[in-house]
DNA sequence: CTACTAAGTCGAGGCTACCTCGAATTGACC
DNA sequence: GGTCAATTCGAGGTAGCCTCGACTTAGTAG
């Protein structure tokens, strides 16, 4: 009776296949794609997929794993940059991240306040980085003091959502508009 | 053989029932709600629903009919207001409009450039009003000249989407952020 | 090498929803 | 009241979700 904490070799391999196919299918059809199609493409039965990932969100969460780590690392590294640059870079990074698959932004938006979601931890981590950068930018006086990290997170996610419905270039312009404002500032 | 261009009385009544129940169900469950449930609540067979509205979007479109008219009227009336006020009012109106049902914003975003959609006409009309107001605001110098009506439409829809995932108050703050900018403007 | 067992896999099957179509019904007009 | 086109009905085919018990197999120990 070997209580080896490690999954069986075939299980590990199957998990990888599932993740690979899920990535491909989600890229092509968005996060609402058929899970059965993913299992089929991986040459596995649907029950096997559900054995590895109990819900669609669990699958999504696992899929974002590596990518999240990279994002967090990049986010932490921004501590050395000037506040305005750091914030802008972070925003660009997260928008691209949240627009990985069509439909992902909605999951992230809900994940922020739905603690039961497997994506919640990632959302919290992202929020923390955003918070730090916002605070630093506010202290430096480069953003309006009334801007909260929570609001900015929502704006970022909204831009990611917009990116799903328009071209990346267009999404880039939208970020500019959001950051610099639509209205011309009043003369001081 | 009366080629009366008008539908039969029962058909008209059924159509009204379907619209009423659809409104209720969409309000409760969003635009992805079950169409069969709507038919059932209206006491009709699913085939009847499909007879009246060939697609979900057609139903959605019919549902927005009256509401759209009111919005367009209000939009046209804004011609008398000062440019900045007019634009801001229009934005508030459209965000609320686009957030009528959870999921509607996505349909509107796609409808703008999907000419085959039944929502397309409404989207075009809305875009036209936005265009007029943006132009007037730009001429008056209250918004950045680089702001296009298309981009602003997308921003509006994105705010409406955000409203589906947060409180109305929060959404209002987001609109403020978008219009006034996150960054503090450079000193002139 | 064999036998054992827990871990993993399979896929049929129950469910819900979508949408279509031919048969049955019924309102409108003569 | 008869006629017929408009309308309604709902069964049925398709697809996707998810579960569960039966089956298979990797990994270990003797």
CSV table of C-alpha atoms (C1' of nucleotides) in Angstrom, one decimal:
chain,number,residue,atom,x,y,z
A,1,UNK,CA,0.0,0.0,0.0
A,2,UNK,CA,2.2,2.8,-1.2
A,3,UNK,CA,0.7,6.2,-0.1
A,4,UNK,CA,3.0,7.9,-2.6
A,5,UNK,CA,1.6,11.4,-2.8
A,6,UNK,CA,2.2,11.5,-6.5
A,7,UNK,CA,-0.4,10.6,-9.1
A,8,UNK,CA,0.2,7.7,-11.4
A,9,UNK,CA,2.3,8.2,-14.5
A,10,UNK,CA,-0.5,7.7,-16.9
A,11,UNK,CA,-2.7,10.1,-15.0
A,12,UNK,CA,-0.1,12.8,-15.1
A,13,UNK,CA,0.4,12.3,-18.9
A,14,UNK,CA,-3.4,12.4,-19.4
A,15,UNK,CA,-3.6,15.6,-17.4
A,16,UNK,CA,-1.0,17.2,-19.6
A,17,UNK,CA,-2.8,16.1,-22.8
A,18,UNK,CA,-6.1,17.5,-21.4
A,19,UNK,CA,-4.5,20.8,-20.6
A,20,UNK,CA,-2.9,21.1,-24.0
A,21,UNK,CA,-6.1,20.3,-25.9
A,22,UNK,CA,-8.1,22.6,-23.6
A,23,UNK,CA,-5.7,25.4,-24.3
A,24,UNK,CA,-6.1,24.9,-28.1
A,25,UNK,CA,-9.9,24.6,-27.9
A,26,UNK,CA,-10.4,27.5,-25.6
A,27,UNK,CA,-8.2,29.6,-27.9
A,28,UNK,CA,-10.3,28.7,-30.8
A,29,UNK,CA,-13.8,28.7,-29.4
A,30,UNK,CA,-13.6,30.6,-26.1
A,31,UNK,CA,-14.2,29.5,-22.6
A,32,UNK,CA,-17.7,28.2,-23.4
A,33,UNK,CA,-16.3,25.5,-25.7
A,34,UNK,CA,-17.5,21.9,-25.4
A,35,UNK,CA,-15.6,20.0,-22.7
A,36,UNK,CA,-16.6,16.8,-24.5
A,37,UNK,CA,-14.7,18.0,-27.5
A,38,UNK,CA,-11.6,18.6,-25.4
A,39,UNK,CA,-11.7,15.1,-24.0
A,40,UNK,CA,-12.3,13.7,-27.5
A,41,UNK,CA,-9.4,15.6,-28.9
A,42,UNK,CA,-7.2,14.3,-26.1
A,43,UNK,CA,-8.3,10.8,-27.0
A,44,UNK,CA,-9.9,10.4,-23.5
A,45,UNK,CA,-13.4,9.8,-22.2
A,46,UNK,CA,-15.3,12.6,-20.7
A,47,UNK,CA,-15.4,11.0,-17.3
A,48,UNK,CA,-11.6,11.2,-17.3
A,49,UNK,CA,-11.7,14.9,-17.9
A,50,UNK,CA,-14.1,15.4,-15.1
A,51,UNK,CA,-11.9,13.2,-12.9
A,52,UNK,CA,-9.1,15.6,-13.4
A,53,UNK,CA,-11.0,18.9,-13.4
A,54,UNK,CA,-14.3,18.9,-11.5
A,55,UNK,CA,-15.6,22.0,-13.2
A,56,UNK,CA,-14.9,24.2,-16.2
A,57,UNK,CA,-13.5,26.8,-13.9
A,58,UNK,CA,-11.1,24.3,-12.3
A,59,UNK,CA,-9.8,23.5,-15.8
A,60,UNK,CA,-9.5,27.2,-16.6
A,61,UNK,CA,-7.7,27.8,-13.3
A,62,UNK,CA,-5.2,25.0,-13.9
A,63,UNK,CA,-4.7,26.3,-17.4
A,64,UNK,CA,-3.9,29.8,-16.2
A,65,UNK,CA,-1.4,28.4,-13.6
A,66,UNK,CA,1.9,28.9,-15.3
A,67,UNK,CA,0.7,32.0,-17.0
A,68,UNK,CA,-0.3,33.5,-13.7
A,69,UNK,CA,3.0,32.8,-12.1
A,70,UNK,CA,4.8,34.6,-14.9
A,71,UNK,CA,2.4,37.6,-14.6
A,72,UNK,CA,2.9,37.8,-10.9
A,73,UNK,CA,6.6,37.7,-11.2
A,74,UNK,CA,6.5,40.4,-13.8
A,75,UNK,CA,4.2,42.4,-11.6
A,76,UNK,CA,6.5,42.2,-8.6
A,77,UNK,CA,9.4,43.2,-10.8
A,78,UNK,CA,7.7,46.5,-11.6
A,79,UNK,CA,8.5,47.7,-8.1
A,80,UNK,CA,11.7,49.2,-9.6
A,81,UNK,CA,10.0,51.2,-12.3
A,82,UNK,CA,8.7,54.7,-12.0
A,83,UNK,CA,5.2,54.6,-10.6
A,84,UNK,CA,3.4,55.8,-13.8
A,85,UNK,CA,5.4,53.5,-16.1
A,86,UNK,CA,4.9,50.6,-13.7
A,87,UNK,CA,1.2,51.1,-13.5
A,88,UNK,CA,0.8,51.4,-17.2
A,89,UNK,CA,2.9,48.3,-17.9
A,90,UNK,CA,1.0,46.3,-15.4
A,91,UNK,CA,-2.3,47.3,-17.0
A,92,UNK,CA,-1.1,46.3,-20.4
A,93,UNK,CA,0.1,43.0,-19.1
A,94,UNK,CA,-3.1,42.2,-17.2
A,95,UNK,CA,-5.4,43.2,-20.1
A,96,UNK,CA,-3.5,40.9,-22.4
A,97,UNK,CA,-3.6,38.2,-19.8
A,98,UNK,CA,-7.3,38.5,-19.2
A,99,UNK,CA,-8.0,38.3,-22.9
A,100,UNK,CA,-6.2,35.0,-23.4
A,101,UNK,CA,-9.5,33.3,-24.2
A,102,UNK,CA,-12.7,34.8,-25.3
A,103,UNK,CA,-15.0,34.7,-22.2
A,104,UNK,CA,-12.2,34.6,-19.7
A,105,UNK,CA,-12.7,38.2,-18.6
A,106,UNK,CA,-16.2,37.4,-17.3
A,107,UNK,CA,-14.8,34.5,-15.3
A,108,UNK,CA,-12.2,36.8,-13.8
A,109,UNK,CA,-14.7,39.5,-13.0
A,110,UNK,CA,-16.8,37.1,-11.1
A,111,UNK,CA,-13.8,35.3,-9.5
A,112,UNK,CA,-12.8,38.5,-7.7
A,113,UNK,CA,-15.6,38.4,-5.3
A,114,UNK,CA,-16.7,34.7,-5.5
A,115,UNK,CA,-14.5,33.1,-2.9
A,116,UNK,CA,-15.7,29.6,-3.9
A,117,UNK,CA,-14.2,29.9,-7.3
A,118,UNK,CA,-10.9,28.2,-8.0
A,119,UNK,CA,-9.8,31.3,-9.8
A,120,UNK,CA,-10.3,33.3,-6.6
A,121,UNK,CA,-6.7,33.0,-5.3
A,122,UNK,CA,-5.3,34.3,-8.6
A,123,UNK,CA,-7.7,37.2,-8.6
A,124,UNK,CA,-6.7,38.1,-5.1
A,125,UNK,CA,-3.1,38.0,-5.9
A,126,UNK,CA,-3.6,40.2,-9.0
A,127,UNK,CA,-5.7,42.6,-6.9
A,128,UNK,CA,-2.9,42.8,-4.4
A,129,UNK,CA,-0.3,43.8,-7.0
A,130,UNK,CA,-2.7,46.3,-8.5
A,131,UNK,CA,-3.3,47.7,-5.1
A,132,UNK,CA,0.4,48.2,-4.4
A,133,UNK,CA,1.0,49.9,-7.8
A,134,UNK,CA,-2.0,52.1,-7.4
A,135,UNK,CA,-0.9,53.2,-4.0
A,136,UNK,CA,2.5,54.0,-5.2
A,137,UNK,CA,1.2,56.0,-8.1
A,138,UNK,CA,-1.2,57.9,-5.9
A,139,UNK,CA,1.6,58.7,-3.4
A,140,UNK,CA,3.6,60.0,-6.4
A,141,UNK,CA,0.7,62.1,-7.5
A,142,UNK,CA,0.4,60.7,-10.9
A,143,UNK,CA,-3.1,59.4,-10.6
A,144,UNK,CA,-6.1,60.9,-9.1
A,145,UNK,CA,-6.3,60.2,-5.3
A,146,UNK,CA,-9.9,59.0,-5.7
A,147,UNK,CA,-8.9,56.1,-7.9
A,148,UNK,CA,-9.2,52.8,-6.0
A,149,UNK,CA,-7.4,49.6,-6.9
A,150,UNK,CA,-10.8,47.8,-7.0
A,151,UNK,CA,-12.2,50.3,-9.6
A,152,UNK,CA,-9.0,50.1,-11.6
A,153,UNK,CA,-9.2,46.3,-11.6
A,154,UNK,CA,-12.7,46.5,-12.9
A,155,UNK,CA,-11.6,48.9,-15.6
A,156,UNK,CA,-8.8,46.6,-16.6
A,157,UNK,CA,-11.1,43.6,-16.8
A,158,UNK,CA,-13.6,45.7,-18.8
A,159,UNK,CA,-10.9,46.6,-21.3
A,160,UNK,CA,-10.0,42.9,-21.6
A,161,UNK,CA,-13.6,42.2,-22.3
A,162,UNK,CA,-13.6,44.9,-24.9
A,163,UNK,CA,-10.6,43.3,-26.4
A,164,UNK,CA,-12.6,40.1,-27.0
A,165,UNK,CA,-15.0,42.1,-29.2
A,166,UNK,CA,-12.6,44.2,-31.1
A,167,UNK,CA,-9.1,44.3,-32.4
A,168,UNK,CA,-6.1,44.4,-30.1
A,169,UNK,CA,-5.1,47.8,-31.5
A,170,UNK,CA,-8.6,49.1,-30.8
A,171,UNK,CA,-8.3,47.8,-27.2
A,172,UNK,CA,-5.0,49.6,-26.9
A,173,UNK,CA,-6.6,52.8,-27.8
A,174,UNK,CA,-9.4,52.1,-25.3
A,175,UNK,CA,-6.8,51.7,-22.5
A,176,UNK,CA,-5.3,55.1,-23.5
A,177,UNK,CA,-8.7,56.7,-23.3
A,178,UNK,CA,-9.4,55.2,-19.9
A,179,UNK,CA,-6.2,56.3,-18.5
A,180,UNK,CA,-6.0,59.8,-20.0
A,181,UNK,CA,-9.7,60.5,-20.0
A,182,UNK,CA,-12.2,61.4,-22.7
A,183,UNK,CA,-12.8,64.9,-21.5
A,184,UNK,CA,-10.2,67.6,-21.9
A,185,UNK,CA,-9.1,68.4,-18.4
A,186,UNK,CA,-10.2,71.8,-17.1
A,187,UNK,CA,-7.6,74.5,-17.2
A,188,UNK,CA,-5.8,74.9,-13.9
B,1,UNK,CA,-58.6,35.1,-49.2
B,2,UNK,CA,-58.0,38.3,-47.2
B,3,UNK,CA,-54.4,39.3,-47.6
B,4,UNK,CA,-54.7,41.5,-44.6
B,5,UNK,CA,-51.2,42.5,-43.7
B,6,UNK,CA,-52.0,42.1,-40.0
B,7,UNK,CA,-51.4,38.9,-38.0
B,8,UNK,CA,-54.3,37.1,-36.4
B,9,UNK,CA,-55.6,38.2,-33.1
B,10,UNK,CA,-54.4,35.2,-31.2
B,11,UNK,CA,-51.0,35.5,-32.7
B,12,UNK,CA,-50.7,39.1,-31.6
B,13,UNK,CA,-51.8,38.2,-28.1
B,14,UNK,CA,-49.4,35.3,-27.9
B,15,UNK,CA,-46.6,37.5,-29.1
B,16,UNK,CA,-47.3,40.0,-26.3
B,17,UNK,CA,-47.4,37.2,-23.7
B,18,UNK,CA,-44.1,35.9,-25.0
B,19,UNK,CA,-42.5,39.3,-24.9
B,20,UNK,CA,-43.8,39.9,-21.3
B,21,UNK,CA,-42.4,36.6,-20.1
B,22,UNK,CA,-39.2,36.9,-21.9
B,23,UNK,CA,-38.6,40.3,-20.3
B,24,UNK,CA,-39.3,38.8,-16.9
B,25,UNK,CA,-37.1,35.8,-17.5
B,26,UNK,CA,-34.2,37.7,-19.0
B,27,UNK,CA,-34.3,40.1,-16.1
B,28,UNK,CA,-34.0,37.3,-13.7
B,29,UNK,CA,-31.6,35.0,-15.5
B,30,UNK,CA,-29.9,37.1,-18.2
B,31,UNK,CA,-29.9,36.8,-21.9
B,32,UNK,CA,-28.8,33.2,-21.8
B,33,UNK,CA,-32.0,32.0,-20.1
B,34,UNK,CA,-33.8,29.0,-21.4
B,35,UNK,CA,-36.2,29.9,-24.2
B,36,UNK,CA,-38.2,26.8,-23.4
B,37,UNK,CA,-38.8,28.2,-20.0
B,38,UNK,CA,-40.1,31.4,-21.5
B,39,UNK,CA,-42.5,29.5,-23.7
B,40,UNK,CA,-43.7,27.4,-20.8
B,41,UNK,CA,-44.2,30.4,-18.6
B,42,UNK,CA,-46.3,32.0,-21.4
B,43,UNK,CA,-48.3,28.8,-21.6
B,44,UNK,CA,-47.2,28.1,-25.2
B,45,UNK,CA,-45.3,25.5,-27.0
B,46,UNK,CA,-41.7,26.1,-27.9
B,47,UNK,CA,-42.5,25.8,-31.6
B,48,UNK,CA,-44.8,28.8,-31.2
B,49,UNK,CA,-42.0,30.9,-29.7
B,50,UNK,CA,-39.7,30.0,-32.6
B,51,UNK,CA,-42.6,30.9,-35.0
B,52,UNK,CA,-42.6,34.4,-33.6
B,53,UNK,CA,-38.9,34.9,-33.0
B,54,UNK,CA,-36.6,32.9,-35.1
B,55,UNK,CA,-33.6,33.4,-32.9
B,56,UNK,CA,-32.7,34.5,-29.4
B,57,UNK,CA,-31.4,37.8,-30.9
B,58,UNK,CA,-34.7,38.4,-32.7
B,59,UNK,CA,-36.5,38.1,-29.4
B,60,UNK,CA,-34.0,40.3,-27.7
B,61,UNK,CA,-34.3,42.8,-30.5
B,62,UNK,CA,-38.1,42.9,-30.4
B,63,UNK,CA,-37.9,43.3,-26.6
B,64,UNK,CA,-35.7,46.3,-26.9
B,65,UNK,CA,-38.0,47.9,-29.5
B,66,UNK,CA,-40.0,50.3,-27.4
B,67,UNK,CA,-37.1,51.0,-25.1
B,68,UNK,CA,-34.9,51.8,-28.0
B,69,UNK,CA,-37.4,54.3,-29.4
B,70,UNK,CA,-37.5,56.1,-26.1
B,71,UNK,CA,-33.7,56.1,-26.0
B,72,UNK,CA,-33.4,57.5,-29.5
B,73,UNK,CA,-36.0,60.2,-28.7
B,74,UNK,CA,-34.1,61.2,-25.6
B,75,UNK,CA,-30.9,61.2,-27.6
B,76,UNK,CA,-32.2,63.4,-30.3
B,77,UNK,CA,-33.6,65.8,-27.7
B,78,UNK,CA,-30.1,66.3,-26.3
B,79,UNK,CA,-29.2,68.5,-29.3
B,80,UNK,CA,-30.4,71.4,-27.2
B,81,UNK,CA,-28.1,70.8,-24.3
B,82,UNK,CA,-24.6,72.1,-23.9
B,83,UNK,CA,-22.2,69.6,-25.6
B,84,UNK,CA,-20.5,68.3,-22.5
B,85,UNK,CA,-23.7,67.8,-20.6
B,86,UNK,CA,-25.4,66.2,-23.6
B,87,UNK,CA,-22.6,63.7,-24.1
B,88,UNK,CA,-22.5,62.8,-20.4
B,89,UNK,CA,-26.2,62.4,-20.3
B,90,UNK,CA,-26.2,60.2,-23.4
B,91,UNK,CA,-23.5,58.0,-22.0
B,92,UNK,CA,-25.4,57.5,-18.7
B,93,UNK,CA,-28.6,56.7,-20.6
B,94,UNK,CA,-26.9,54.2,-22.9
B,95,UNK,CA,-25.0,52.4,-20.2
B,96,UNK,CA,-28.2,51.9,-18.3
B,97,UNK,CA,-29.9,50.8,-21.4
B,98,UNK,CA,-27.2,48.3,-22.4
B,99,UNK,CA,-27.3,46.9,-18.9
B,100,UNK,CA,-31.0,46.0,-19.0
B,101,UNK,CA,-30.3,42.3,-18.9
B,102,UNK,CA,-27.2,40.5,-17.9
B,103,UNK,CA,-25.5,39.5,-21.1
B,104,UNK,CA,-27.0,42.2,-23.3
B,105,UNK,CA,-23.9,44.2,-23.6
B,106,UNK,CA,-22.1,41.4,-25.4
B,107,UNK,CA,-24.9,41.1,-27.9
B,108,UNK,CA,-24.8,44.8,-28.5
B,109,UNK,CA,-21.0,44.8,-28.9
B,110,UNK,CA,-21.3,42.1,-31.5
B,111,UNK,CA,-24.3,43.7,-33.1
B,112,UNK,CA,-22.4,46.8,-34.0
B,113,UNK,CA,-20.4,45.1,-36.7
B,114,UNK,CA,-22.5,42.0,-37.4
B,115,UNK,CA,-24.9,43.3,-40.1
B,116,UNK,CA,-26.8,40.1,-40.1
B,117,UNK,CA,-28.0,40.6,-36.6
B,118,UNK,CA,-31.4,41.9,-36.0
B,119,UNK,CA,-30.0,44.2,-33.4
B,120,UNK,CA,-27.8,45.8,-36.0
B,121,UNK,CA,-30.3,48.6,-37.0
B,122,UNK,CA,-30.6,49.7,-33.4
B,123,UNK,CA,-26.8,49.6,-32.9
B,124,UNK,CA,-26.4,51.7,-36.0
B,125,UNK,CA,-28.9,54.2,-34.9
B,126,UNK,CA,-27.3,54.5,-31.5
B,127,UNK,CA,-23.9,54.9,-33.1
B,128,UNK,CA,-25.2,57.7,-35.2
B,129,UNK,CA,-26.4,59.6,-32.2
B,130,UNK,CA,-23.2,59.0,-30.4
B,131,UNK,CA,-21.3,60.3,-33.5
B,132,UNK,CA,-23.3,63.5,-33.6
B,133,UNK,CA,-22.8,64.2,-29.9
B,134,UNK,CA,-19.1,63.4,-30.1
B,135,UNK,CA,-18.6,65.6,-33.1
B,136,UNK,CA,-20.4,68.5,-31.3
B,137,UNK,CA,-18.3,68.0,-28.2
B,138,UNK,CA,-15.1,67.8,-30.2
B,139,UNK,CA,-16.0,71.0,-32.1
B,140,UNK,CA,-16.7,72.7,-28.7
B,141,UNK,CA,-13.3,71.5,-27.5
B,142,UNK,CA,-14.6,69.7,-24.5
B,143,UNK,CA,-13.3,66.3,-25.5
B,144,UNK,CA,-9.9,65.2,-26.9
B,145,UNK,CA,-10.0,65.5,-30.7
B,146,UNK,CA,-8.6,62.0,-31.0
B,147,UNK,CA,-11.7,60.4,-29.5
B,148,UNK,CA,-13.8,58.7,-32.1
B,149,UNK,CA,-17.4,57.8,-31.8
B,150,UNK,CA,-16.6,54.2,-32.4
B,151,UNK,CA,-14.2,54.0,-29.5
B,152,UNK,CA,-16.6,55.8,-27.2
B,153,UNK,CA,-19.3,53.4,-28.1
B,154,UNK,CA,-17.1,50.5,-27.2
B,155,UNK,CA,-16.2,52.3,-23.9
B,156,UNK,CA,-19.9,52.7,-23.2
B,157,UNK,CA,-20.6,49.1,-23.9
B,158,UNK,CA,-17.7,48.1,-21.7
B,159,UNK,CA,-19.1,50.1,-18.9
B,160,UNK,CA,-22.4,48.5,-19.3
B,161,UNK,CA,-20.7,45.1,-19.2
B,162,UNK,CA,-19.0,46.1,-16.0
B,163,UNK,CA,-22.3,47.1,-14.6
B,164,UNK,CA,-23.4,43.5,-15.0
B,165,UNK,CA,-20.6,42.4,-12.7
B,166,UNK,CA,-20.8,45.1,-10.1
B,167,UNK,CA,-23.1,47.5,-8.4
B,168,UNK,CA,-24.7,50.4,-10.3
B,169,UNK,CA,-22.9,52.9,-8.0
B,170,UNK,CA,-19.6,51.3,-8.9
B,171,UNK,CA,-20.5,51.4,-12.5
B,172,UNK,CA,-21.2,55.1,-12.2
B,173,UNK,CA,-17.7,55.7,-10.7
B,174,UNK,CA,-16.3,53.7,-13.6
B,175,UNK,CA,-17.9,56.1,-16.1
B,176,UNK,CA,-16.4,59.0,-14.2
B,177,UNK,CA,-13.0,57.4,-14.4
B,178,UNK,CA,-13.3,56.8,-18.0
B,179,UNK,CA,-14.4,60.3,-18.8
B,180,UNK,CA,-12.0,62.2,-16.6
B,181,UNK,CA,-9.1,59.8,-16.8
B,182,UNK,CA,-7.2,57.8,-14.3
B,183,UNK,CA,-4.0,59.7,-14.7
B,184,UNK,CA,-3.7,63.3,-13.5
B,185,UNK,CA,-3.4,65.5,-16.5
B,186,UNK,CA,0.0,67.0,-17.2
B,187,UNK,CA,0.4,70.7,-16.2
B,188,UNK,CA,-0.2,73.0,-19.1
C,1,DC,C1',7.1,-13.2,-12.1
C,2,DT,C1',2.8,-13.1,-10.1
C,3,DA,C1',-0.7,-11.3,-7.4
C,4,DC,C1',-2.8,-7.7,-5.3
C,5,DT,C1',-5.0,-3.1,-4.8
C,6,DA,C1',-5.7,1.6,-5.1
C,7,DA,C1',-5.8,4.8,-8.8
C,8,DG,C1',-7.4,5.8,-12.9
C,9,DT,C1',-10.4,5.2,-17.0
C,10,DC,C1',-14.3,4.3,-19.5
C,11,DG,C1',-18.7,5.3,-21.7
C,12,DA,C1',-23.5,4.5,-21.3
C,13,DG,C1',-27.3,7.1,-19.6
C,14,DG,C1',-30.1,10.7,-17.4
C,15,DC,C1',-30.7,15.4,-17.8
C,16,DT,C1',-31.6,20.0,-20.0
C,17,DA,C1',-31.8,22.9,-23.8
C,18,DC,C1',-31.8,23.9,-28.7
C,19,DC,C1',-34.4,23.9,-32.9
C,20,DT,C1',-37.4,21.7,-36.8
C,21,DC,C1',-41.2,19.8,-38.9
C,22,DG,C1',-45.6,17.6,-40.2
C,23,DA,C1',-50.0,17.2,-38.3
C,24,DA,C1',-53.8,19.3,-36.0
C,25,DT,C1',-56.2,23.3,-34.8
C,26,DT,C1',-58.5,27.7,-35.3
C,27,DG,C1',-59.4,32.7,-36.5
C,28,DA,C1',-61.1,35.5,-40.2
C,29,DC,C1',-63.8,36.3,-43.9
C,30,DC,C1',-67.3,34.8,-47.3
D,1,DG,C1',-71.6,27.4,-41.3
D,2,DG,C1',-67.8,26.5,-44.7
D,3,DT,C1',-63.2,27.3,-46.3
D,4,DC,C1',-58.4,28.0,-46.0
D,5,DA,C1',-54.3,30.1,-44.7
D,6,DA,C1',-52.3,31.3,-40.5
D,7,DT,C1',-51.0,29.6,-36.3
D,8,DT,C1',-50.1,26.3,-32.8
D,9,DC,C1',-48.6,22.1,-31.0
D,10,DG,C1',-45.3,18.8,-29.2
D,11,DA,C1',-42.7,14.8,-30.4
D,12,DG,C1',-38.2,14.0,-31.7
D,13,DG,C1',-33.3,14.6,-33.3
D,14,DT,C1',-29.1,16.8,-31.8
D,15,DA,C1',-25.7,18.3,-28.6
D,16,DG,C1',-23.6,19.2,-24.3
D,17,DC,C1',-23.4,18.6,-19.2
D,18,DC,C1',-22.2,15.6,-15.5
D,19,DT,C1',-22.5,11.1,-12.7
D,20,DC,C1',-21.8,6.5,-11.6
D,21,DG,C1',-20.7,1.7,-11.4
D,22,DA,C1',-18.0,-1.5,-14.0
D,23,DC,C1',-13.7,-2.2,-15.8
D,24,DT,C1',-8.6,-1.7,-16.5
D,25,DT,C1',-3.9,-0.9,-15.2
D,26,DA,C1',0.3,1.1,-12.9
D,27,DG,C1',2.9,0.3,-9.1
D,28,DT,C1',4.4,-2.3,-5.3
D,29,DA,C1',5.4,-6.2,-2.4
D,30,DG,C1',6.4,-11.0,-1.8
